[in-house]
PDB file of C-alpha atoms in Angstrom:
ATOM      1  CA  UNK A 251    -162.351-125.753  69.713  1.00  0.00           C
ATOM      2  CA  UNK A 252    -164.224-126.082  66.373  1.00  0.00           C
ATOM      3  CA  UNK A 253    -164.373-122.353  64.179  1.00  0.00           C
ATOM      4  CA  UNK A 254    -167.540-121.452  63.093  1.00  0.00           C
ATOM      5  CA  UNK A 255    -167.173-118.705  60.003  1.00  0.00           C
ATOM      6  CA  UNK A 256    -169.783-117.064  58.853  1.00  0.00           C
ATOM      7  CA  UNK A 257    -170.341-114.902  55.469  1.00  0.00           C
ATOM      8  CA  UNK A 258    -171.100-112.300  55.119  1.00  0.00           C
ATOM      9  CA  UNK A 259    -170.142-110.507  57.956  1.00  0.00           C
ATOM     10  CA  UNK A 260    -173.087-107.582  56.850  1.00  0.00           C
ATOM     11  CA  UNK A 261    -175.665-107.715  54.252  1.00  0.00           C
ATOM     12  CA  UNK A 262    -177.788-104.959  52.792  1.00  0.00           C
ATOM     13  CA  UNK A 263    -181.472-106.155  51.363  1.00  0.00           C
ATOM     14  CA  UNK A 264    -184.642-104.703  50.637  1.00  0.00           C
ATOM     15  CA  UNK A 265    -188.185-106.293  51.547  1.00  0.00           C
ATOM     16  CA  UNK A 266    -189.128-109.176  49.612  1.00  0.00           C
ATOM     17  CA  UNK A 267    -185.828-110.024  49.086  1.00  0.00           C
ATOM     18  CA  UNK A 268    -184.590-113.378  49.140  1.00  0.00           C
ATOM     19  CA  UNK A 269    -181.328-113.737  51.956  1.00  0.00           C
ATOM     20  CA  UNK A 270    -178.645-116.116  52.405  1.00  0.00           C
ATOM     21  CA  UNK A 271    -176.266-116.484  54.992  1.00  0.00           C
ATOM     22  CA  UNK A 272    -173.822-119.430  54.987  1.00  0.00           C
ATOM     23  CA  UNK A 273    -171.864-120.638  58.047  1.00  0.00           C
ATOM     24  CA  UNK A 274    -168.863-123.089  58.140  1.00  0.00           C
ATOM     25  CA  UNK A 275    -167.484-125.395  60.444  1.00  0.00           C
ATOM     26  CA  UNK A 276    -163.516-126.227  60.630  1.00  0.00           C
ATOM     27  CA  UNK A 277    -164.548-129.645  61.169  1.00  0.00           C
ATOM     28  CA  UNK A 278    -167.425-132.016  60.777  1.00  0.00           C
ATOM     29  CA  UNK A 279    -170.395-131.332  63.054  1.00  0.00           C
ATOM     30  CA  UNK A 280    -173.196-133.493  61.272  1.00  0.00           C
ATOM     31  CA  UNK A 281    -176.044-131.649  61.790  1.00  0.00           C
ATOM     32  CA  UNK A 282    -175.332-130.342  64.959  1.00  0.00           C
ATOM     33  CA  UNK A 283    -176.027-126.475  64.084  1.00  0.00           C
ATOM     34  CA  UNK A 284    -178.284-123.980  65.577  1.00  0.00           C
ATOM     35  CA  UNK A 285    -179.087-120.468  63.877  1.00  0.00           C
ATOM     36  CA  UNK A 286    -180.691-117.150  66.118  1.00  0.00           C
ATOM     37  CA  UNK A 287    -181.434-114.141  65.513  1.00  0.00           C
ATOM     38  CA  UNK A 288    -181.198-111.172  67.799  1.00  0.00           C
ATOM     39  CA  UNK A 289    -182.330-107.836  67.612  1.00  0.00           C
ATOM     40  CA  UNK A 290    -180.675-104.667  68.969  1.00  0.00           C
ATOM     41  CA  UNK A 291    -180.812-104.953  73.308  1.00  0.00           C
ATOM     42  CA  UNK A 292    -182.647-108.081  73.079  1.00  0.00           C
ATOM     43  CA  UNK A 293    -181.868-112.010  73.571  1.00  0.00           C
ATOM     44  CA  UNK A 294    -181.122-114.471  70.552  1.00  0.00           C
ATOM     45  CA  UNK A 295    -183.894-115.665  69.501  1.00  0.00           C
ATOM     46  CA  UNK A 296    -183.653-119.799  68.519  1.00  0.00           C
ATOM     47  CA  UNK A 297    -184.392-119.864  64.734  1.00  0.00           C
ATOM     48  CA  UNK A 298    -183.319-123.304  63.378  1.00  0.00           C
ATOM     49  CA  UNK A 299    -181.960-126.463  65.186  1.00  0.00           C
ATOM     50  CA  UNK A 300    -180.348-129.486  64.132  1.00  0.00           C
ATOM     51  CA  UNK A 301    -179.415-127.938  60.512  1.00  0.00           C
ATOM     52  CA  UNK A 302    -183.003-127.456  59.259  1.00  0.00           C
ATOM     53  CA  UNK A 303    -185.619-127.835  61.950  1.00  0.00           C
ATOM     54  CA  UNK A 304    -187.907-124.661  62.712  1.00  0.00           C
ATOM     55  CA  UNK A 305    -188.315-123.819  65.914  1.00  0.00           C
ATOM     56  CA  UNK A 306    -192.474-123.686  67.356  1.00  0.00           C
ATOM     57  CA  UNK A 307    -193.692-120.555  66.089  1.00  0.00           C
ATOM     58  CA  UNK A 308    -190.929-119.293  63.634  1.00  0.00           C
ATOM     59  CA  UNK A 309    -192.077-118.032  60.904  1.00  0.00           C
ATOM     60  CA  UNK A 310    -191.773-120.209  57.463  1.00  0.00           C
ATOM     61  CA  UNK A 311    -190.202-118.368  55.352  1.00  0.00           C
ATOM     62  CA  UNK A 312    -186.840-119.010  57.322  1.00  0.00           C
ATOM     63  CA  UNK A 313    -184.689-122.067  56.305  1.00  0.00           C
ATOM     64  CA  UNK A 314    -181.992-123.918  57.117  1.00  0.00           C
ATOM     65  CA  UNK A 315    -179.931-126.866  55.051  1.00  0.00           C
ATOM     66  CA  UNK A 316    -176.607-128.477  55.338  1.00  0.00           C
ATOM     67  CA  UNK A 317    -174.883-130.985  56.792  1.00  0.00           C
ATOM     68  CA  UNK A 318    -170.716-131.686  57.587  1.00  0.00           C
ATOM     69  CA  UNK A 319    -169.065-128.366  57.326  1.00  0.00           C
ATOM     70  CA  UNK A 320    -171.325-126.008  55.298  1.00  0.00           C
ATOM     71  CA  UNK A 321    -174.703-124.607  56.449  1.00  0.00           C
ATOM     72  CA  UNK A 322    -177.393-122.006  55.060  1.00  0.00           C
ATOM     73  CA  UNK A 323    -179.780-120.110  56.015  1.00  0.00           C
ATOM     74  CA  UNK A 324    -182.282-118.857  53.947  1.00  0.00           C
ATOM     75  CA  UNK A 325    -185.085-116.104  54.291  1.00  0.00           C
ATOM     76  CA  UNK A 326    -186.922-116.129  51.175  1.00  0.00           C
ATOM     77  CA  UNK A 327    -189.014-113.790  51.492  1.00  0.00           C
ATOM     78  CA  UNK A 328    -187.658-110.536  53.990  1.00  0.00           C
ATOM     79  CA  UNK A 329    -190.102-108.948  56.118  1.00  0.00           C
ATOM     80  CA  UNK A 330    -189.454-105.751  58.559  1.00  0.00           C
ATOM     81  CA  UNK A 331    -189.214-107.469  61.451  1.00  0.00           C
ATOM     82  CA  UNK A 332    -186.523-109.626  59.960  1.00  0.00           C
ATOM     83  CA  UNK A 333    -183.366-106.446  59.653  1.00  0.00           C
ATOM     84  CA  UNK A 334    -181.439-108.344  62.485  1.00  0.00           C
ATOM     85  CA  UNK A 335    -177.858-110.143  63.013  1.00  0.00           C
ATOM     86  CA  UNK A 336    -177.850-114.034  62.669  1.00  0.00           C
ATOM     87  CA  UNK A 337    -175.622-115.964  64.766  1.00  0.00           C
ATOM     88  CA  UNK A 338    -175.088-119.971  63.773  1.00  0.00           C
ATOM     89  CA  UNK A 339    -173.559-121.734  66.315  1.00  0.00           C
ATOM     90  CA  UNK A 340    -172.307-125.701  66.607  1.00  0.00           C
ATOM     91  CA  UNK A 341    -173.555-128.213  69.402  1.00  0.00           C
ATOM     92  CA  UNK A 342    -171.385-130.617  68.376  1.00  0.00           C
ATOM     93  CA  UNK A 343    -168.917-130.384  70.944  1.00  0.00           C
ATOM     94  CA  UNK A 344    -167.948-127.991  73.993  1.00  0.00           C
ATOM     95  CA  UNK A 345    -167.397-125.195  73.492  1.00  0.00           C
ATOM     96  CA  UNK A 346    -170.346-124.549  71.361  1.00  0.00           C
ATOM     97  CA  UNK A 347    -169.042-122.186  69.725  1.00  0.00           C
ATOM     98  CA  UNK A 348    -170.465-119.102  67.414  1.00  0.00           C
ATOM     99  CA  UNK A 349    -169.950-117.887  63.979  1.00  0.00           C
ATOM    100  CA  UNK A 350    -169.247-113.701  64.476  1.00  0.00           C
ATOM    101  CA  UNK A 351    -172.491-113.103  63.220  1.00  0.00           C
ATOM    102  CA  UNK A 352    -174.003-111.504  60.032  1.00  0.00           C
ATOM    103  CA  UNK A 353    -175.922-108.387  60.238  1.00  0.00           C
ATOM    104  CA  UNK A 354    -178.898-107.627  58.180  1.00  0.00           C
ATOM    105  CA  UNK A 355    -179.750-104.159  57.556  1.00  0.00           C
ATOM    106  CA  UNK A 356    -182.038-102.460  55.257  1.00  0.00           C
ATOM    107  CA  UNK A 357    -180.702-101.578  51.628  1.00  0.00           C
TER     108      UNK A 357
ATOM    109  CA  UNK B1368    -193.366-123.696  80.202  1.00  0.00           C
ATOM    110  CA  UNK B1369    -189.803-122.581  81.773  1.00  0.00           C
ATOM    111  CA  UNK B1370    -189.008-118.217  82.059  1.00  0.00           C
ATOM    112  CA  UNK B1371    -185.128-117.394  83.119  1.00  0.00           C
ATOM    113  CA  UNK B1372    -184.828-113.760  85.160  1.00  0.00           C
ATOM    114  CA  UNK B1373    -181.381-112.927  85.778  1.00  0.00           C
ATOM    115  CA  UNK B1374    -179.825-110.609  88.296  1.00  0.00           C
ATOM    116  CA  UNK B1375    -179.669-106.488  87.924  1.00  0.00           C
ATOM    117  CA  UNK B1376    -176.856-104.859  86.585  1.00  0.00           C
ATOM    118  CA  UNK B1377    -173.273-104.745  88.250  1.00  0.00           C
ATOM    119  CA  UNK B1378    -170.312-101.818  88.205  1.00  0.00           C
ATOM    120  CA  UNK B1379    -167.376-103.652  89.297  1.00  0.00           C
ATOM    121  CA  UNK B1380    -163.643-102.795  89.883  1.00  0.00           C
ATOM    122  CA  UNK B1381    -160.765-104.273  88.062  1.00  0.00           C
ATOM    123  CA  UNK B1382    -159.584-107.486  90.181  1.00  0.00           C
ATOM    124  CA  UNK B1383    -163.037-108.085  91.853  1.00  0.00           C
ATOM    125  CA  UNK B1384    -165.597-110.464  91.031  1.00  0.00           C
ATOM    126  CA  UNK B1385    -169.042-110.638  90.205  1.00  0.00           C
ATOM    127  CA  UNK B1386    -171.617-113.459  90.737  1.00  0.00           C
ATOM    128  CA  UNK B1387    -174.451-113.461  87.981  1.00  0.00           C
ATOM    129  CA  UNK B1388    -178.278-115.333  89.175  1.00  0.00           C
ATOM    130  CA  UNK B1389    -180.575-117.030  86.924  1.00  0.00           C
ATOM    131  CA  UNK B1390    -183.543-118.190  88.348  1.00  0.00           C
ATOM    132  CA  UNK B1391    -186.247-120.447  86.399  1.00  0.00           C
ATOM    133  CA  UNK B1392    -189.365-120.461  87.017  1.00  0.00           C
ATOM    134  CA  UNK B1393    -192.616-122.635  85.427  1.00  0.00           C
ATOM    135  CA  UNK B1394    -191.782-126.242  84.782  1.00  0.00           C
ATOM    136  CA  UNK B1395    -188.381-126.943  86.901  1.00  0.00           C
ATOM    137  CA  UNK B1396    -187.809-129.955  87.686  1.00  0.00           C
ATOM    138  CA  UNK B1397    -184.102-129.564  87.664  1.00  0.00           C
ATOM    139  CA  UNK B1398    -183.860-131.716  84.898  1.00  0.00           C
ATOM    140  CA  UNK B1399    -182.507-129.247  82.486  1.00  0.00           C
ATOM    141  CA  UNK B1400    -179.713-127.593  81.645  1.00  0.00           C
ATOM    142  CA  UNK B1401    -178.575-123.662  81.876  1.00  0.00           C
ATOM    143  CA  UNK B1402    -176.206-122.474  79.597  1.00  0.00           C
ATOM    144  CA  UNK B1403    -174.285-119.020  80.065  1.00  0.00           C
ATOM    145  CA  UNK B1404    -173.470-116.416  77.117  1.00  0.00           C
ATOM    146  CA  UNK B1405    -171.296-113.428  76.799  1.00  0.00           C
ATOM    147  CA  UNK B1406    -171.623-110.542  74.578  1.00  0.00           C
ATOM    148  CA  UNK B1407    -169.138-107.575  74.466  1.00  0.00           C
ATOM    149  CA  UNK B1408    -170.394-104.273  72.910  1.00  0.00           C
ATOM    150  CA  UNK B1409    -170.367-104.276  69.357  1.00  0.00           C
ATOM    151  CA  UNK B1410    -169.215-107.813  69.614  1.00  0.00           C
ATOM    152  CA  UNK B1411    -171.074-111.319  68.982  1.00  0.00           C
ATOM    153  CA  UNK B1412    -171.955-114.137  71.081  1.00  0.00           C
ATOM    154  CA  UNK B1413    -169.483-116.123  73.268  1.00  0.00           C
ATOM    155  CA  UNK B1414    -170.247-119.490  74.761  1.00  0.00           C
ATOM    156  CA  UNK B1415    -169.106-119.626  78.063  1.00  0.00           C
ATOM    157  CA  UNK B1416    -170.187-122.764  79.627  1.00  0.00           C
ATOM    158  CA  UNK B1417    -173.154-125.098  81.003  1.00  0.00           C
ATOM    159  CA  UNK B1418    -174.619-126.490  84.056  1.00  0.00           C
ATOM    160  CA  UNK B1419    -176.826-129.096  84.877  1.00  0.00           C
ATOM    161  CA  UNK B1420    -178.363-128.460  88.186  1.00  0.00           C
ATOM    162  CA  UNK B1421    -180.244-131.838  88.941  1.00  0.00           C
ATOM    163  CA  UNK B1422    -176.699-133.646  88.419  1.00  0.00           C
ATOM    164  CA  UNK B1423    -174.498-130.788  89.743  1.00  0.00           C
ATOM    165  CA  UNK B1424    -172.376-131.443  86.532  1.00  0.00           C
ATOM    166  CA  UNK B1425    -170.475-128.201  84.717  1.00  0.00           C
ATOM    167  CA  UNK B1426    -168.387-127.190  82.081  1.00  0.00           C
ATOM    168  CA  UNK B1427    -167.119-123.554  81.302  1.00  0.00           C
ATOM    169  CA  UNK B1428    -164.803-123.298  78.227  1.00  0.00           C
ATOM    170  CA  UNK B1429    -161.085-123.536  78.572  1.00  0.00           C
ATOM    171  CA  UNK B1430    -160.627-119.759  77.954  1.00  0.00           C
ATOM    172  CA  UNK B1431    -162.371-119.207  81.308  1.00  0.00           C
ATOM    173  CA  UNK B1432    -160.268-121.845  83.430  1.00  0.00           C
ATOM    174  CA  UNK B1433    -159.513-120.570  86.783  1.00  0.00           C
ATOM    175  CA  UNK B1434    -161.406-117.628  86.611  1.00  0.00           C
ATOM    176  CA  UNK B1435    -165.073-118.965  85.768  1.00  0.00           C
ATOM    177  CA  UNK B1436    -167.127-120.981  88.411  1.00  0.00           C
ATOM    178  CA  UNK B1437    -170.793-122.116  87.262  1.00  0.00           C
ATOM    179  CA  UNK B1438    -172.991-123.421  89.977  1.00  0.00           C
ATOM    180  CA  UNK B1439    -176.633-124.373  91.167  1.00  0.00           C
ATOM    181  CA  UNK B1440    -178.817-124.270  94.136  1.00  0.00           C
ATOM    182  CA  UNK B1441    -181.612-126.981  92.719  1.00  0.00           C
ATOM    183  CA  UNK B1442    -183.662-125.893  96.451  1.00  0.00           C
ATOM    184  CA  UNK B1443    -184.545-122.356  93.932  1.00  0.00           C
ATOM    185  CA  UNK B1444    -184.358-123.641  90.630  1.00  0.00           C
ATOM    186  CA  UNK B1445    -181.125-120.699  90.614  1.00  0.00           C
ATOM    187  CA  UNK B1446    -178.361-120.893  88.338  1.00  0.00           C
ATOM    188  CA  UNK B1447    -174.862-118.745  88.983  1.00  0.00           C
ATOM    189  CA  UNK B1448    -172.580-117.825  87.099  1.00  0.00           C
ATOM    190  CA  UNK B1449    -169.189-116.152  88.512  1.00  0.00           C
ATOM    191  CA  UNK B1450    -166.517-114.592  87.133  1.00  0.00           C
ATOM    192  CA  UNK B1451    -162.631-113.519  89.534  1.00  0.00           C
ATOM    193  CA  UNK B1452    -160.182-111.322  88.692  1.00  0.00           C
ATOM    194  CA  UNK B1453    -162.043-108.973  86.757  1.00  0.00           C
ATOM    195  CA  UNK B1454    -160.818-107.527  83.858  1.00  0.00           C
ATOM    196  CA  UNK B1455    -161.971-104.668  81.336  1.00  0.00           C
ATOM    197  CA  UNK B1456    -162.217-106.896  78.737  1.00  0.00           C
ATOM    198  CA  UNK B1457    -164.896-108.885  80.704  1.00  0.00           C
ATOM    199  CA  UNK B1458    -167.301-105.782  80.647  1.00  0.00           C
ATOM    200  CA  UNK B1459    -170.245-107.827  78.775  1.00  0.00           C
ATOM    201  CA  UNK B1460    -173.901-108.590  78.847  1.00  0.00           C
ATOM    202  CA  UNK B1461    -174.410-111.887  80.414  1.00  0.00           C
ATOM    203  CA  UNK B1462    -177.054-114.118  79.395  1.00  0.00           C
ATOM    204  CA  UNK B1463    -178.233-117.322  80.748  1.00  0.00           C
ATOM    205  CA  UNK B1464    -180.774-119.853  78.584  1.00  0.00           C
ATOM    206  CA  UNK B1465    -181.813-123.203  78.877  1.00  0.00           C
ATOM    207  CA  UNK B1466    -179.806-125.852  76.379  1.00  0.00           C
ATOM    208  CA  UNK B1467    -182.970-128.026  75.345  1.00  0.00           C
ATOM    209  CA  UNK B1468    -182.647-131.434  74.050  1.00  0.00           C
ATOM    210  CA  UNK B1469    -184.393-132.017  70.642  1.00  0.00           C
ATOM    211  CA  UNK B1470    -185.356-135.850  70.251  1.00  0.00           C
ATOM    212  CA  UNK B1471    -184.770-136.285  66.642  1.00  0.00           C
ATOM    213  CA  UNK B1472    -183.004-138.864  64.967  1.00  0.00           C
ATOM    214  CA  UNK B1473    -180.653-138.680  67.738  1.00  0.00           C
ATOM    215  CA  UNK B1474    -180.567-135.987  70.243  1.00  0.00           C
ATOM    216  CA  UNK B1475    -179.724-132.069  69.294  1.00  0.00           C
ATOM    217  CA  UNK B1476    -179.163-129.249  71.868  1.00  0.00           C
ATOM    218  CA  UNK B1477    -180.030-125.874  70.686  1.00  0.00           C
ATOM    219  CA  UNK B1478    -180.967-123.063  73.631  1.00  0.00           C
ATOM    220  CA  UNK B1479    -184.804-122.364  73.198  1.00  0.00           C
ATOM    221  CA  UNK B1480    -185.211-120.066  76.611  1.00  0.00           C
ATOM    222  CA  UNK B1481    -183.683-117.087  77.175  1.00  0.00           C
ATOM    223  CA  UNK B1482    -182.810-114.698  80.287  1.00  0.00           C
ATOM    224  CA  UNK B1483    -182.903-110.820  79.735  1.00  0.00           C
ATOM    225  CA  UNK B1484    -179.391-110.331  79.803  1.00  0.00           C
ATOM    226  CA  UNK B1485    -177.503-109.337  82.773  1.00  0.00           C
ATOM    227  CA  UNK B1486    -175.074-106.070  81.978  1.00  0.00           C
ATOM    228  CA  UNK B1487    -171.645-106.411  84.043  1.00  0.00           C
ATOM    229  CA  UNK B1488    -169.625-103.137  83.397  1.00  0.00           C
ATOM    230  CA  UNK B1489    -165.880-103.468  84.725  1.00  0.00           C
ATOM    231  CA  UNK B1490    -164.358-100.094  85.396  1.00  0.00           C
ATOM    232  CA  UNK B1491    -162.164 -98.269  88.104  1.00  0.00           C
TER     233      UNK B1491
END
């Protein structure tokens, strides 16, 4: 099964803040990455696909990049709805596999 | 436009099983796939396998061999999801979503609809 590891595991930020989680693959997976977000007692929430493709109706400020092994995501510009955890995950190959997950709380 | 309900909550012994519904609704044509995804308390997201009901073709993850069984019934547009031999460790939220194929350069799965979650708690 391929790892996905992503850091950091937590992140403190304020609003306005610019965020960046980064999520690695233990082996090549192209572009084959997805990133969600999910809220506390809610479903994930598609974000990004294929690396750097925003979903319909997500907002702009969120970014993705990467290709291979290493992948970002970016939130330049934090809003109040955006204190969440962030899950990338690889759909390269089954099992598609998560990273653990970075949680983003308020500073 | 495709919506996923799942099946109500579940207290189950140790050793028993469970059998998890996901029913789409809006634009079914049974050519899509459903995707099922665990999540422990406290704990992140685990991929447990996929299902494509128009083809009747599944894979759960090796972890779950033997105790995992991921099924159809096209006639409803219902997805299941089953789980033997329950453990404690399998107390989870279940979730089922559609895997979507994005048409890009080549073609890119990603899960774009989402079912409310299904709570399974295993206890004695």
């Amino acid at each position: 099964d391929i790892q996905m590891t992503q850091s950091p595991s937590s992140l403190s930020a304020s609003v306005g803040d610019r965020v960046t989680i980064t999520c690695r693959a233990s082996q090549s997976i192209s572009r084959y990455l997805n990133w969600y977000q999910q809220k506390p007692g809610k479903a994930p929430k598609l974000l990004i696909y294929a690396a750097s493709i925003l979903q319909s109706g997500v907002p702009s400020r969120f970014s993705g990049s990467g290709s291979g092994t290493a992948f970002t995501l970016t939130i330049s510009s934090l809003q109040p709805e955006d204190f969440a955890t962030y899950y990338c995950q690889q759909s390269n190959s089954f099992p598609y596999t998560f990273g653990q997950g970075t949680k983003l709380d308020i500073k | 436009q495709v919506h996923l309900v799942q099946s109500g909550a579940e207290v189950k012994e140790p050793g028993s099983s469970v059998k998890v519904s996901c029913k789409a609704s809006g634009d079914t044509s049974n050519n899509y796939t459903i995707t099922w995804v665990r999540q422990a308390p406290g704990q992140g997201l685990e991929w447990m396998g996929r299902i494509t009901p128009g083809l009747r073709v599944g894979y759960h993850a090796q972890k779950f061999q033997g105790r995992v069984t991921i099924t159809a019934d096209t006639s409803t547009s219902t997805a299941y999801m089953e789980i033997s031999s329950l453990r404690s460790e399998d107390t989870a939220v279940y979730y089922c979503a559609r895997l979507h194929t994005f048409l890009l350069t080549g073609y890119f799965y990603a899960m774009d609809v989402w079912g409310q979650g299904t709570t399974v708690i295993v206890s004695s």
